[in-house]
Amino acid sequence: MNLIPTGGVTVADGRAFLDAGAIAVGISSSLFPKSLAANQDWLAIQQRSHHFLQTLMQP
């Protein structure tokens, strides 16, 4: 069975889910904090996305 954790996944634990066998992780609130979305701070969200991907792609 393929698992994709989604609720409450953070940059700190996303890699652990993948190492434990998840095929992907779903990220929402930790990537799009309400304050950044409300202020339409797209650059900060882009930077968070880049950091998240770099962290998750590390072996």
Tab-separated table of N, CA and C in Angstrom:
chain	number	residue	atom	x	y	z
A	1	MET	N	0.844	-1.157	0.000
A	1	MET	CA	0.000	0.000	0.000
A	1	MET	C	0.902	1.238	0.000
A	2	ASN	N	0.621	2.163	-0.882
A	2	ASN	CA	1.352	3.425	-0.944
A	2	ASN	C	0.717	4.438	0.002
A	3	LEU	N	1.552	5.039	0.846
A	3	LEU	CA	1.057	6.019	1.812
A	3	LEU	C	1.606	7.402	1.501
A	4	ILE	N	0.760	8.419	1.686
A	4	ILE	CA	1.141	9.813	1.497
A	4	ILE	C	0.633	10.596	2.709
A	5	PRO	N	1.491	10.814	3.715
A	5	PRO	CA	1.073	11.597	4.872
A	5	PRO	C	0.746	13.033	4.462
A	6	THR	N	-0.292	13.601	5.060
A	6	THR	CA	-0.680	14.962	4.698
A	6	THR	C	-0.886	15.884	5.888
A	7	GLY	N	-1.478	15.465	6.942
A	7	GLY	CA	-1.832	16.377	8.032
A	7	GLY	C	-0.666	16.728	8.934
A	8	GLY	N	-0.337	17.999	9.032
A	8	GLY	CA	0.683	18.457	9.961
A	8	GLY	C	2.117	18.162	9.567
A	9	VAL	N	2.361	17.812	8.324
A	9	VAL	CA	3.724	17.528	7.873
A	9	VAL	C	4.530	18.825	7.859
A	10	THR	N	5.738	18.764	8.417
A	10	THR	CA	6.624	19.929	8.459
A	10	THR	C	7.949	19.594	7.793
A	11	VAL	N	8.764	20.609	7.597
A	11	VAL	CA	10.087	20.387	7.020
A	11	VAL	C	10.920	19.504	7.952
A	12	ALA	N	10.662	19.572	9.247
A	12	ALA	CA	11.423	18.784	10.213
A	12	ALA	C	11.110	17.297	10.147
A	13	ASP	N	9.882	16.923	9.813
A	13	ASP	CA	9.538	15.497	9.809
A	13	ASP	C	9.220	14.920	8.432
A	14	GLY	N	9.182	15.740	7.407
A	14	GLY	CA	8.872	15.247	6.064
A	14	GLY	C	9.832	14.187	5.583
A	15	ARG	N	11.124	14.396	5.787
A	15	ARG	CA	12.138	13.426	5.364
A	15	ARG	C	11.948	12.110	6.106
A	16	ALA	N	11.602	12.164	7.382
A	16	ALA	CA	11.396	10.948	8.175
A	16	ALA	C	10.252	10.116	7.610
A	17	PHE	N	9.182	10.773	7.162
A	17	PHE	CA	8.075	10.037	6.541
A	17	PHE	C	8.543	9.328	5.279
A	18	LEU	N	9.329	10.014	4.469
A	18	LEU	CA	9.840	9.408	3.239
A	18	LEU	C	10.786	8.251	3.557
A	19	ASP	N	11.639	8.434	4.544
A	19	ASP	CA	12.562	7.370	4.949
A	19	ASP	C	11.812	6.159	5.492
A	20	ALA	N	10.635	6.385	6.060
A	20	ALA	CA	9.832	5.297	6.614
A	20	ALA	C	9.004	4.577	5.551
A	21	GLY	N	9.082	5.043	4.283
A	21	GLY	CA	8.395	4.337	3.213
A	21	GLY	C	7.287	5.093	2.516
A	22	ALA	N	6.961	6.288	2.972
A	22	ALA	CA	5.937	7.075	2.269
A	22	ALA	C	6.437	7.388	0.859
A	23	ILE	N	5.518	7.419	-0.117
A	23	ILE	CA	5.928	7.711	-1.497
A	23	ILE	C	5.929	9.208	-1.780
A	24	ALA	N	5.332	9.987	-0.892
A	24	ALA	CA	5.271	11.446	-1.031
A	24	ALA	C	4.756	12.007	0.290
A	25	VAL	N	4.808	13.315	0.428
A	25	VAL	CA	4.196	13.981	1.580
A	25	VAL	C	3.375	15.155	1.070
A	26	GLY	N	2.285	15.433	1.755
A	26	GLY	CA	1.453	16.582	1.421
A	26	GLY	C	1.726	17.702	2.412
A	27	ILE	N	1.956	18.878	1.897
A	27	ILE	CA	2.339	20.007	2.742
A	27	ILE	C	1.373	21.154	2.490
A	28	SER	N	0.880	21.755	3.552
A	28	SER	CA	-0.029	22.879	3.381
A	28	SER	C	0.283	23.981	4.382
A	29	SER	N	-0.172	23.829	5.611
A	29	SER	CA	-0.054	24.929	6.577
A	29	SER	C	1.389	25.291	6.901
A	30	SER	N	2.301	24.324	6.878
A	30	SER	CA	3.694	24.668	7.165
A	30	SER	C	4.366	25.359	5.985
A	31	LEU	N	3.821	25.179	4.804
A	31	LEU	CA	4.364	25.842	3.621
A	31	LEU	C	3.702	27.193	3.385
A	32	PHE	N	2.416	27.281	3.707
A	32	PHE	CA	1.639	28.503	3.490
A	32	PHE	C	1.086	29.035	4.811
A	33	PRO	N	1.945	29.551	5.700
A	33	PRO	CA	1.427	30.095	6.958
A	33	PRO	C	0.422	31.216	6.684
A	34	LYS	N	-0.573	31.316	7.542
A	34	LYS	CA	-1.624	32.322	7.343
A	34	LYS	C	-1.062	33.726	7.175
A	35	SER	N	-0.027	34.060	7.946
A	35	SER	CA	0.521	35.421	7.872
A	35	SER	C	1.123	35.711	6.500
A	36	LEU	N	1.837	34.755	5.929
A	36	LEU	CA	2.432	34.977	4.604
A	36	LEU	C	1.358	35.037	3.524
A	37	ALA	N	0.373	34.163	3.614
A	37	ALA	CA	-0.703	34.174	2.622
A	37	ALA	C	-1.520	35.461	2.728
A	38	ALA	N	-1.830	35.880	3.951
A	38	ALA	CA	-2.625	37.100	4.137
A	38	ALA	C	-1.901	38.332	3.606
A	39	ASN	N	-0.579	38.349	3.756
A	39	ASN	CA	0.218	39.478	3.269
A	39	ASN	C	0.664	39.298	1.821
A	40	GLN	N	0.244	38.209	1.217
A	40	GLN	CA	0.608	37.889	-0.166
A	40	GLN	C	2.125	37.966	-0.367
A	41	ASP	N	2.853	37.404	0.577
A	41	ASP	CA	4.317	37.400	0.521
A	41	ASP	C	4.773	36.186	-0.284
A	42	TRP	N	4.600	36.289	-1.589
A	42	TRP	CA	4.877	35.163	-2.485
A	42	TRP	C	6.361	34.815	-2.513
A	43	LEU	N	7.231	35.794	-2.344
A	43	LEU	CA	8.666	35.522	-2.326
A	43	LEU	C	9.028	34.647	-1.127
A	44	ALA	N	8.487	34.958	0.031
A	44	ALA	CA	8.762	34.149	1.223
A	44	ALA	C	8.216	32.734	1.049
A	45	ILE	N	7.044	32.611	0.444
A	45	ILE	CA	6.468	31.287	0.200
A	45	ILE	C	7.335	30.521	-0.795
A	46	GLN	N	7.826	31.197	-1.813
A	46	GLN	CA	8.722	30.555	-2.780
A	46	GLN	C	10.000	30.077	-2.081
A	47	GLN	N	10.548	30.898	-1.211
A	47	GLN	CA	11.765	30.526	-0.487
A	47	GLN	C	11.514	29.335	0.432
A	48	ARG	N	10.355	29.320	1.087
A	48	ARG	CA	9.993	28.182	1.934
A	48	ARG	C	9.873	26.919	1.094
A	49	SER	N	9.264	27.034	-0.079
A	49	SER	CA	9.109	25.887	-0.979
A	49	SER	C	10.470	25.337	-1.384
A	50	HIS	N	11.372	26.230	-1.749
A	50	HIS	CA	12.709	25.821	-2.164
A	50	HIS	C	13.426	25.106	-1.018
A	51	HIS	N	13.352	25.674	0.182
A	51	HIS	CA	13.988	25.061	1.350
A	51	HIS	C	13.385	23.686	1.636
A	52	PHE	N	12.075	23.583	1.561
A	52	PHE	CA	11.391	22.321	1.810
A	52	PHE	C	11.856	21.268	0.818
A	53	LEU	N	11.890	21.624	-0.468
A	53	LEU	CA	12.325	20.666	-1.488
A	53	LEU	C	13.768	20.238	-1.281
A	54	GLN	N	14.642	21.180	-0.991
A	54	GLN	CA	16.048	20.832	-0.747
A	54	GLN	C	16.166	19.843	0.407
A	55	THR	N	15.440	20.094	1.468
A	55	THR	CA	15.492	19.224	2.638
A	55	THR	C	14.935	17.843	2.327
A	56	LEU	N	13.809	17.792	1.635
A	56	LEU	CA	13.179	16.502	1.347
A	56	LEU	C	13.957	15.677	0.334
A	57	MET	N	14.699	16.318	-0.539
A	57	MET	CA	15.432	15.595	-1.578
A	57	MET	C	16.773	15.050	-1.089
A	58	GLN	N	17.208	15.451	0.092
A	58	GLN	CA	18.466	14.935	0.631
A	58	GLN	C	18.281	13.483	1.038
A	59	PRO	N	19.294	12.672	0.745
A	59	PRO	CA	19.190	11.246	1.144
A	59	PRO	C	19.266	11.055	2.646
